[in-house]
XYZ file of C-alpha atoms in Angstrom:
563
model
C 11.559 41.534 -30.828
C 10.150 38.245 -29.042
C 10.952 40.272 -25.679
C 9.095 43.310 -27.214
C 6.302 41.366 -27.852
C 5.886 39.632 -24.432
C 5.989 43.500 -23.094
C 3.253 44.742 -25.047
C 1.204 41.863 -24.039
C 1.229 43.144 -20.356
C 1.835 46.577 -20.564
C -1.650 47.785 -21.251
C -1.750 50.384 -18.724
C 0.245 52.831 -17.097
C 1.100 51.094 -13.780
C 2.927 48.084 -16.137
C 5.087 51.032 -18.251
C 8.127 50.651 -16.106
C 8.647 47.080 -17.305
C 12.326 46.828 -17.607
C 13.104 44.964 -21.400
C 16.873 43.936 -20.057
C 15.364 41.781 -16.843
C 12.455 40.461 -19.165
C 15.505 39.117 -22.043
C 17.668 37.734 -18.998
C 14.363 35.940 -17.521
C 13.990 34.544 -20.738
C 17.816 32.988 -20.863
C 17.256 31.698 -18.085
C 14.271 29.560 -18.532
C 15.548 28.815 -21.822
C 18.621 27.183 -20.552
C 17.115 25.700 -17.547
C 13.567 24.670 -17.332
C 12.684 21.367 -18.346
C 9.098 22.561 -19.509
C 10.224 25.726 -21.564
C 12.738 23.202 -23.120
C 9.877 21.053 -24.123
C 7.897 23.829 -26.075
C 11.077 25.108 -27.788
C 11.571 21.668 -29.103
C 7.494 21.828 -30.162
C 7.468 25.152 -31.511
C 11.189 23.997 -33.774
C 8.919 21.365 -34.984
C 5.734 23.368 -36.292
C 8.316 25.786 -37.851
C 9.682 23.339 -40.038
C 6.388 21.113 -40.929
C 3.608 23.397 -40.101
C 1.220 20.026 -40.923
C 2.781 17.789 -38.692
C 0.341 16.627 -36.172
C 2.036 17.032 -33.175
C 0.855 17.417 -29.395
C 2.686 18.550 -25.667
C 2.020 15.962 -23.542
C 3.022 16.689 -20.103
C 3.328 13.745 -17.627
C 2.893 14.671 -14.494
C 5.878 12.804 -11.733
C 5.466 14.869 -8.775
C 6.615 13.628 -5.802
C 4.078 15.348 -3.242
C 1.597 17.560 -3.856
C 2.184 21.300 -3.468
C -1.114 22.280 -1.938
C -1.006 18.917 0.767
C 0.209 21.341 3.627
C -2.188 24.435 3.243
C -4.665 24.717 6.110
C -7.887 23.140 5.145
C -10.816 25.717 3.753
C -13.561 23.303 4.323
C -15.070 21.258 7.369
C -15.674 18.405 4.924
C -13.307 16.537 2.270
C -13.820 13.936 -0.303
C -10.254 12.674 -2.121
C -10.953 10.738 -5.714
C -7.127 9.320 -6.516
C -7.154 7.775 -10.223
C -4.981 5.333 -10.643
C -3.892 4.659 -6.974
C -5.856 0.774 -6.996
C -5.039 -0.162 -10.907
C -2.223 -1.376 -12.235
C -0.872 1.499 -14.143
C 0.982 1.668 -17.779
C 4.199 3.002 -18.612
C 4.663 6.625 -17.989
C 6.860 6.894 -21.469
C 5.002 8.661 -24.017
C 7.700 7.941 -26.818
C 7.774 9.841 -30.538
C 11.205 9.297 -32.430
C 11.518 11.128 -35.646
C 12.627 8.647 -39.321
C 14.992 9.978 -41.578
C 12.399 11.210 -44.010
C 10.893 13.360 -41.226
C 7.944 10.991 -40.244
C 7.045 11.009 -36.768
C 5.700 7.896 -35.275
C 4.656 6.809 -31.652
C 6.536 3.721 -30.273
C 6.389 1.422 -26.991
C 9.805 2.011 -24.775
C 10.573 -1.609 -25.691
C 11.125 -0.562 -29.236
C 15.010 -1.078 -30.465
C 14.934 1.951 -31.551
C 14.572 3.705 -28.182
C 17.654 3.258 -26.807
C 17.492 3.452 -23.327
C 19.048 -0.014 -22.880
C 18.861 -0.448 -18.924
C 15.509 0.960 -18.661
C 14.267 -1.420 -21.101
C 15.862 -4.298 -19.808
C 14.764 -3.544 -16.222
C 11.310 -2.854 -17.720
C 11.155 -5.919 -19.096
C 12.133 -7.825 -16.228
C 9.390 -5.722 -13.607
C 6.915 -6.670 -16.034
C 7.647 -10.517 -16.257
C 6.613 -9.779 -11.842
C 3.958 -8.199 -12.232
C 2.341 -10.579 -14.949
C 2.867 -13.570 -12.944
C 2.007 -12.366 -9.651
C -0.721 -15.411 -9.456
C 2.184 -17.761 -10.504
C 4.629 -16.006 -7.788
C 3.757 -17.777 -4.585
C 5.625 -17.835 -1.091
C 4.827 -20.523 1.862
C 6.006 -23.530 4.292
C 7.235 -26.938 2.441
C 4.354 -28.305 4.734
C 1.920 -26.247 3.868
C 2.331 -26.881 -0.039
C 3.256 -30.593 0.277
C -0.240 -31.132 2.164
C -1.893 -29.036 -0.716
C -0.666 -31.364 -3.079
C -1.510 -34.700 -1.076
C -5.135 -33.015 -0.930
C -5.622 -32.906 -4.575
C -5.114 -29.008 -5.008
C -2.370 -28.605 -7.510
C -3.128 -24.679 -8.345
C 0.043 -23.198 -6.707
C -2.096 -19.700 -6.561
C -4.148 -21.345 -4.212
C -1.421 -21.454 -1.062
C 1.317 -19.022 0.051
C 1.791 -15.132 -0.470
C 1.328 -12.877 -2.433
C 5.079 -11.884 -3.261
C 6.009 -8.593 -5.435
C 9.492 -9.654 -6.343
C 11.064 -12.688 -5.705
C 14.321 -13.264 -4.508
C 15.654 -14.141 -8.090
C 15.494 -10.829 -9.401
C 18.583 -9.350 -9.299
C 19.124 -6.385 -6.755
C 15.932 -6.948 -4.672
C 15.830 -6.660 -1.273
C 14.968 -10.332 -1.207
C 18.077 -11.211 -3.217
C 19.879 -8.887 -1.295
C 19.384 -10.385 1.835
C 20.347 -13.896 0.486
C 23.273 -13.138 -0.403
C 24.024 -11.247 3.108
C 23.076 -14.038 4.950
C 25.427 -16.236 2.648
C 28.493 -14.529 3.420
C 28.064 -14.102 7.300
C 27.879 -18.039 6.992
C 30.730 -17.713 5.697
C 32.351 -15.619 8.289
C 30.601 -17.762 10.790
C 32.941 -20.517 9.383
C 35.668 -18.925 8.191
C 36.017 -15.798 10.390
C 35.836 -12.182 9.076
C 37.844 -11.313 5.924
C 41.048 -8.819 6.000
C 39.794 -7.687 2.065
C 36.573 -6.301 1.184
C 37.601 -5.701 -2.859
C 35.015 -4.247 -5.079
C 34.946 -4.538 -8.980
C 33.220 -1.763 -11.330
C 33.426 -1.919 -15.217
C 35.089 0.450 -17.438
C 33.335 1.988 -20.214
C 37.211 2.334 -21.732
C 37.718 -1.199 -21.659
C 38.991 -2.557 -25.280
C 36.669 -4.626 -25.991
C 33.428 -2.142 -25.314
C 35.170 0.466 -27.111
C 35.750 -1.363 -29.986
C 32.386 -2.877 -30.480
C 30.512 0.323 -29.911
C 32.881 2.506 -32.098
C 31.919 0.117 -35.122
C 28.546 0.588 -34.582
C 28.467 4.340 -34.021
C 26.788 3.917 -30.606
C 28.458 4.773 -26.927
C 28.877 2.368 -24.307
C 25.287 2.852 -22.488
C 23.510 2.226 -25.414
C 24.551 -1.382 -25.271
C 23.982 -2.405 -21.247
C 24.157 -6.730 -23.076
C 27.554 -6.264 -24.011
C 28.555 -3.978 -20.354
C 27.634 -6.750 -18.466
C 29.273 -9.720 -20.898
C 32.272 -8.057 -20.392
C 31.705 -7.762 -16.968
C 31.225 -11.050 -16.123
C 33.905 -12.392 -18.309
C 36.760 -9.743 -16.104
C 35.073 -10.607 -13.496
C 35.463 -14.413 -13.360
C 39.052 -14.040 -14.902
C 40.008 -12.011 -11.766
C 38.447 -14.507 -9.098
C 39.788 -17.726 -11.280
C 43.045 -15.524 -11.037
C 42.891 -15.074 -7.161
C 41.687 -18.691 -6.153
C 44.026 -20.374 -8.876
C 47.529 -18.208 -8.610
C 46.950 -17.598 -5.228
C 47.648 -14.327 -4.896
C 46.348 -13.363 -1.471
C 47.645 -16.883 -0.273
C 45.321 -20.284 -0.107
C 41.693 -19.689 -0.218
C 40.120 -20.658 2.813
C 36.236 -20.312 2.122
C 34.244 -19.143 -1.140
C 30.546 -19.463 -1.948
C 30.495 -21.236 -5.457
C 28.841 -24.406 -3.830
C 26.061 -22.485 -1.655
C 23.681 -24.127 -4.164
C 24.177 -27.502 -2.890
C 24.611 -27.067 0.874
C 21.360 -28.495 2.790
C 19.721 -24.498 3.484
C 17.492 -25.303 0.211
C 15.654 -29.039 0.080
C 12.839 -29.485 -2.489
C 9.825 -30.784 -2.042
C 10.949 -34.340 -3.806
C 14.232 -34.278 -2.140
C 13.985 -34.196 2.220
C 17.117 -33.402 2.826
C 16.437 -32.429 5.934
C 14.594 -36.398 6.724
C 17.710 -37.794 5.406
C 19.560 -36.391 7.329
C 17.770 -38.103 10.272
C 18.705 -41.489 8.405
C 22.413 -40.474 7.967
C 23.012 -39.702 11.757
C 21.832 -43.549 12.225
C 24.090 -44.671 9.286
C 27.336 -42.662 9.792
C 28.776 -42.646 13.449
C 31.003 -39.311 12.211
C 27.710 -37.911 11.813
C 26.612 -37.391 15.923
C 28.871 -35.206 16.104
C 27.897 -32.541 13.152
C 25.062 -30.041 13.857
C 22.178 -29.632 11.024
C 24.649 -26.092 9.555
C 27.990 -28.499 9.897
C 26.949 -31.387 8.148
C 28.300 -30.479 4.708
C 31.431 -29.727 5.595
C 31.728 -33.883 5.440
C 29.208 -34.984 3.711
C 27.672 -34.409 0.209
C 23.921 -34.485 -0.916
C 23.970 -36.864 -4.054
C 21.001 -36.232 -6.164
C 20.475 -39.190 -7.871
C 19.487 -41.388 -4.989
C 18.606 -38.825 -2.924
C 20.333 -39.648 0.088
C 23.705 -38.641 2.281
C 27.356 -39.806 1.672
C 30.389 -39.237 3.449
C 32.762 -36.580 0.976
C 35.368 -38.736 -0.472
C 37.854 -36.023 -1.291
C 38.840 -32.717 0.912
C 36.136 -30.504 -1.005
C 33.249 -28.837 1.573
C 30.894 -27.175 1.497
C 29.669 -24.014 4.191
C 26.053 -24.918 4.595
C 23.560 -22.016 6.496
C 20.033 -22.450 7.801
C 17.835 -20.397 6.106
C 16.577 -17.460 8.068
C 13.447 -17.651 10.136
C 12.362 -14.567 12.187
C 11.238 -15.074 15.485
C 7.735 -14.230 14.660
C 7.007 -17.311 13.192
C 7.045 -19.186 16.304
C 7.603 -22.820 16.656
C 10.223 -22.829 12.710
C 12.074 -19.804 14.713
C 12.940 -22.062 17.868
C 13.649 -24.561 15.932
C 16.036 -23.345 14.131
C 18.144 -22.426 17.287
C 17.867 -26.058 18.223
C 19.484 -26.818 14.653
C 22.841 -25.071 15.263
C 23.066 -26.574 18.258
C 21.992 -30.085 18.592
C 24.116 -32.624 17.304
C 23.189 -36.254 15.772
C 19.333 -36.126 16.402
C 17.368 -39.299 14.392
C 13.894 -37.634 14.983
C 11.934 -34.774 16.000
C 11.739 -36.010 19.600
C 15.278 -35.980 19.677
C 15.865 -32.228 18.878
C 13.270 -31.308 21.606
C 15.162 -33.900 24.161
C 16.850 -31.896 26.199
C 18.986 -33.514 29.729
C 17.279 -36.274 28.300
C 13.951 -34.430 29.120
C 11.448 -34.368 26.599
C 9.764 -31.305 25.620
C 6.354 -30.494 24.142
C 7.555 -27.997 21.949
C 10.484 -26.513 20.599
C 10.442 -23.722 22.740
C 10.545 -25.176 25.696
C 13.696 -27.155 24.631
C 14.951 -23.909 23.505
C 14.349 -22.189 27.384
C 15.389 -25.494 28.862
C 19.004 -24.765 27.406
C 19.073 -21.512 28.310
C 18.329 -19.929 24.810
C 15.409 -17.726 26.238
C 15.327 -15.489 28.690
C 12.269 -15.455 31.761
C 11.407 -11.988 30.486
C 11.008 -10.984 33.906
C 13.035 -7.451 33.204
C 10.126 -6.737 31.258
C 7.755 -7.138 34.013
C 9.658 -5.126 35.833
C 10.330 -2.339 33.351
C 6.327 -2.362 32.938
C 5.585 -1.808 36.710
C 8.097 0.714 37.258
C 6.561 2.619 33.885
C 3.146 2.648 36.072
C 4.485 4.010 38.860
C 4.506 7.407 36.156
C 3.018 7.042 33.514
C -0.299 6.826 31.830
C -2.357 3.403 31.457
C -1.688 4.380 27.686
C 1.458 4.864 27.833
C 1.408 1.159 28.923
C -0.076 -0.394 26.603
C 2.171 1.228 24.231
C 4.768 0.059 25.384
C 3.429 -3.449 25.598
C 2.433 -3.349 22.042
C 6.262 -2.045 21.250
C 7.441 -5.254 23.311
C 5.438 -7.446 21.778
C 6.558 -5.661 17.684
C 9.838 -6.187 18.198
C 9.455 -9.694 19.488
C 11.963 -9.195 22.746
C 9.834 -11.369 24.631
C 10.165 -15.312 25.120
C 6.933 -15.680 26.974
C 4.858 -12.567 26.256
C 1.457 -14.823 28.012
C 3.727 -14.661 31.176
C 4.494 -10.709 30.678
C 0.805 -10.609 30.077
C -0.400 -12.348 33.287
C 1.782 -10.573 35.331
C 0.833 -6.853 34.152
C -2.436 -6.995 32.524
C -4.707 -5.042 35.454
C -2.077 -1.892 35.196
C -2.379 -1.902 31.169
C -6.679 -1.882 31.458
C -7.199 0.797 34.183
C -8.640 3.192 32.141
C -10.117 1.285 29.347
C -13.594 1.419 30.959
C -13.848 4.925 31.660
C -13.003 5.784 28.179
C -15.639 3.581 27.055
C -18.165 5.331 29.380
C -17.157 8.905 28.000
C -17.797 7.494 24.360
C -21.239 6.426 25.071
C -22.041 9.552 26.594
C -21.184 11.829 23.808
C -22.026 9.669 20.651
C -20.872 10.525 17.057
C -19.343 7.813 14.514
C -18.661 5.781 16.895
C -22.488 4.990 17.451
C -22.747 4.886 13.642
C -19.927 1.966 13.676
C -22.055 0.156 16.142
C -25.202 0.757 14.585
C -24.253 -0.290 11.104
C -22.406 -3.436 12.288
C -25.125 -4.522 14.373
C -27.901 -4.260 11.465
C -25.477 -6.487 9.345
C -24.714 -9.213 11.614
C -28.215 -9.625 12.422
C -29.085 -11.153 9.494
C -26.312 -13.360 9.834
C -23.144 -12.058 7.125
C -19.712 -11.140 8.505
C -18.663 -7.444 9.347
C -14.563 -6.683 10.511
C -14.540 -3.570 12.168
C -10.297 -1.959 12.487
C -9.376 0.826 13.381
C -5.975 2.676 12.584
C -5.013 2.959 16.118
C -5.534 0.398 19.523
C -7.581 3.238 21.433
C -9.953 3.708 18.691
C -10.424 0.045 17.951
C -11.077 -0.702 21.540
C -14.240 1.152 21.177
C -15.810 -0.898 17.865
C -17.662 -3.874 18.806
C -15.198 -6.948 17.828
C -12.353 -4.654 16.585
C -9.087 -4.707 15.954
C -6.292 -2.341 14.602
C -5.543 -2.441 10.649
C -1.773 -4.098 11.411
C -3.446 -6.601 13.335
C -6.227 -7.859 11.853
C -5.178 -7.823 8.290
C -1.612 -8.496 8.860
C -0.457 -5.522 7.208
C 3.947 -4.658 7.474
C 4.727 -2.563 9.926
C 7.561 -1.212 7.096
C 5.291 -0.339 4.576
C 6.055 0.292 0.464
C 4.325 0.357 -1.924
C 5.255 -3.000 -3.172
C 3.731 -4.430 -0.047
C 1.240 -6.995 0.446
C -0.507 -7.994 3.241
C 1.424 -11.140 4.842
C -1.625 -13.484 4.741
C -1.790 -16.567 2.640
C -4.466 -18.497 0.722
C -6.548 -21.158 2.600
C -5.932 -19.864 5.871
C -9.084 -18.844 8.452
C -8.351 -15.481 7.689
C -8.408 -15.827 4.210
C -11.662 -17.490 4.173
C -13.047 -15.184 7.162
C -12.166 -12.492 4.501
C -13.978 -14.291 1.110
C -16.955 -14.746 3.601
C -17.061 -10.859 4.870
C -20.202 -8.833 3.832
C -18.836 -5.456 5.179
C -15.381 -3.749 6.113
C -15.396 -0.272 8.755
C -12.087 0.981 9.141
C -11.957 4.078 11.404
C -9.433 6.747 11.976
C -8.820 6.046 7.969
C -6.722 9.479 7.481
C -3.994 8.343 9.859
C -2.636 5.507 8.036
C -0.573 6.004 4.839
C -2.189 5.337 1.506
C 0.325 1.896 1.261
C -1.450 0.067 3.858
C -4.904 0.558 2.047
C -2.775 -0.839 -1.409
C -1.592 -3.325 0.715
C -4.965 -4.609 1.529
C -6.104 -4.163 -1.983
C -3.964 -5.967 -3.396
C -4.033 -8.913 -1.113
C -7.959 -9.240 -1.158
C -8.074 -9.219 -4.955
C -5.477 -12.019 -4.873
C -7.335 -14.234 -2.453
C -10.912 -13.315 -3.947
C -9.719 -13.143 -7.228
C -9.160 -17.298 -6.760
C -12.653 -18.040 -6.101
C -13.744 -15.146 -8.826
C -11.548 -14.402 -11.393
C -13.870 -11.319 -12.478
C -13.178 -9.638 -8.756
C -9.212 -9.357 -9.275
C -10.469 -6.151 -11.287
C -12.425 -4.804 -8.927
C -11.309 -2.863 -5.949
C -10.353 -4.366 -2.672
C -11.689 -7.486 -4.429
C -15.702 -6.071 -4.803
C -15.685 -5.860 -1.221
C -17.686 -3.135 0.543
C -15.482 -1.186 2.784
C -16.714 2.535 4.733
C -13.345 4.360 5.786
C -14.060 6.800 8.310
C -12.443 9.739 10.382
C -12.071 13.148 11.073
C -9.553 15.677 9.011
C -10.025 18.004 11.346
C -8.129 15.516 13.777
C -4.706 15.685 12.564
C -2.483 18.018 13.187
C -0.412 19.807 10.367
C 2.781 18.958 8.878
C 5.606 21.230 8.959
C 8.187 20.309 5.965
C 11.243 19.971 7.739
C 10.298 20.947 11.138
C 11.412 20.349 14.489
């Protein structure tokens, strides 16, 4: 009959007579048994049929993961995009109505006990602890916050970066990457392991089984008691393998990573006392910075160095410093390889030749290289290709940070990277468009004395803005981009105030950059001017005026899963 009726509905003229009942029932299975939606209205229309004055409603939460209409050809010369939601914090997506024993239906929050989705709330719980302390969540040098305190400013959301998830939370990348870089300190020490041994739970185990059978639940309803159990196997078997011995006598573990000298406190110096213990302790010359808990121990209480009185050690690692940071990065080379050093001046003496800076102590042992394969690779490149192709290349150099002295790379290339820079100027000025806008608008402004930043998406385009620079560069935005990214730029930095201070933001060639980079900046500027303002953390990009500009018409279609 319901088949029937969906017939008739249709078949109002002669053309839709053929309609063939069989296909129409089997259509119907199908959708029935497999689409999520058609699921959804069965479940509605059950509902009505047994309490017609229940006051129910569909709500369907839209998840997509792209668009289906993003790769049609464009039907107009002009577009305008309005994306709700993209610059607020957003809710939960869980729209959540459980049904009581005596046929009540009420609406609950996913945290509810009685939703039991026991991961997802625990997880839920823990992302929103982040996100509610974002302004409490604060990454930055020792230095840095050890001079904000002796200056009076004890708000720790005035200094460091803005950081999404810390590296406490369990499964982050930040966490993640701790613990990597604890065990190859490990295997730095103790060489590479023979075992690699991994350890998943059971949902059969005796003791889950029998506390979810007397409850009438199944095991992932109760994630607390999966992970007691867990943990409780879990130390049983590595008590069991350091204790018994069963692979033979344990040569290196990382239960006492939390006291080696990779993580001083403010209070503490470790890293100072250990200048004063290299003057104390003559066994002490000969350990580097990474050695020097292997025989001695930090003791907490008076803060100072002594010599380990039993065979106990401890594997110690220097926390990881990428080489874009500069002066900490060379200086933490020196650190695994100078011994005994009572000072600063001592780490950059090198053939008892002192050093200005760390990096020249660094290319003075032959840590760095004189980059001169670069110059060449650069001069050969120009022999064939473009001026643009260049400066590409250059810019790729100077990303990955191959180069020890990219000024010297610089000096020695720089008039085959600008060749053409000029005449592409000239052929902008002849034929005028935004470009002259860009000029004209930041001209007007800075006449009467406010700030304008003009970026651009790409170098080519920003060479052409008076004073600009690309996105990446001026607003120090990842070149791996998520959309838990931030913009790595701190609180009471020039840039930071350079940014408080700005009247006016152009950013050209908009449409090229992915939508992260623009939530990058947004959140970052409502952290810093949210400080000074509490009322513009609401506001997007901080209240600050920003024109994005570009041409649609400019980029070039994508083909799903073309060549």
């Amino acid at each position: 009959m319901r088949c029937q009726n969906r017939i008739n509905v249709i078949n109002h003229s002669e053309s839709n007579s053929q309609i063939h009942a069989q296909i129409v029932n089997d259509l119907k299975e199908m959708l029935d048994q497999h689409n999520v939606l058609t699921k959804s209205f069965r479940m509605v229309r059950d509902r009505f049929q047994i309490d017609q004055s229940a006051d129910v409603k569909l709500r369907l939460i839209g998840k997509r993961g792209s668009y289906g209409r993003r790769y049609n050809l464009p039907t107009v010369s002009e577009v305008a995009a309005l994306v709700v939601g993209d610059f607020e914090p957003t809710s939960s997506d869980r729209d959540i109505i459980i049904e009581s024993h005596y046929g009540q239906l009420k609406r609950i929050s996913e945290l509810n006990a009685a939703y039991l989705d026991g991961y997802t709330m625990i997880e839920s719980s823990r992302l929103l602890f982040y996100r509610l302390h974002q302004t409490h969540l604060r990454a930055d040098f020792y230095k840095g916050l050890q001079e904000a305190v002796l200056q009076g400013d004890t708000q720790p959301s005035s200094k460091g970066q803005r950081v999404i998830l810390s590296s406490s939370f369990t499964g982050g990348t930040r966490y993640m990457l701790q613990n990597y870089q604890d065990a190859m300190s490990i295997c730095k020490w103790a060489g590479y392991p023979d075992l690699f041994i991994t350890f998943t739970y059971n949902p059969k185990w005796p003791e889950i089984t029998r506390f979810v059978n007397s409850r009438g639940l199944a095991p992932e309803d109760r994630p607390d008691i999966i992970t007691r159990v867990f943990k409780v196997k879990l130390d049983h078997l590595i008590k069991d393998l350091r204790d018994n011995k069963v692979f033979g006598q344990i040569k290196a573990d990382d239960d006492p990573i939390d006291v080696v000298i990779n993580k001083p406190t403010i209070k503490e110096f470790k890293f100072l006392s250990w200048f004063e213990a290299n003057k104390e302790f003559p066994e002490a010359i000969d350990l580097t910075y990474a050695e020097f808990s292997l025989k001695f121990v930090w003791k907490q209480q008076s803060k100072r160095w002594d010599k380990r009185k039993t065979s106990a050690f401890s594997i110690g690692r220097i926390f990881f410093v990428p080489p874009g940071f500069g002066e900490q990065y060379y200086l933490r080379l020196l650190l695994n390889i100078v011994r005994g050093p009572i000072s600063y001046e001592d780490i950059r003496r090198i053939n008892d030749i002192d050093h200005e800076t760390f990096r020249d102590a660094c290319y003075a042992l032959g840590l760095l290289d004189d980059d001169k394969e670069y110059v060449d690779a650069i001069v050969e490149a120009s022999h064939w290709g473009m001026p643009s192709y260049l400066r590409q290349l250059f810019a790729m150099l100077l990303i990955s940070n191959s180069m020890s002295h990219s000024e010297v790379v610089w000096q020695s290339t720089w008039h085959l990277l600008y060749e053409d820079i000029l005449h592409e100027q000239r052929r902008v000025l002849d034929n005028p468009g935004k470009t002259y806008i860009w000029k004209t608008l930041s001209a007007a402004i800075r006449s009467k004395g406010d700030v304008v930043l003009t970026v651009a998406s790409s170098g080519i385009a920003s060479l052409l803005l008076p004073g600009g620079r690309t996105a990446h560069s001026r607003f120090v935005i990842p070149l791996n981009i998520t959309e838990d990214s931030t913009c790595n730029l701190k609180q009471g930095t020039p840039l930071a105030h350079l940014l408080i201070k700005t009247k006016l933001i152009i950013w050209d060639e908009a449409p090229m950059m992915h939508k992260h980079c623009f939530e990058a900046l947004d959140k970052t500027l409502r952290d810093i001017i949210g400080y000074k303002d509490a009322t513009k953390s609401e506001l997007p990009f901080g209240g600050k005026t920003i024109v994005l500009g570009g041409d649609f018409r400019q980029i070039l279609l994508v083909i799903p899963k073309g060549s």
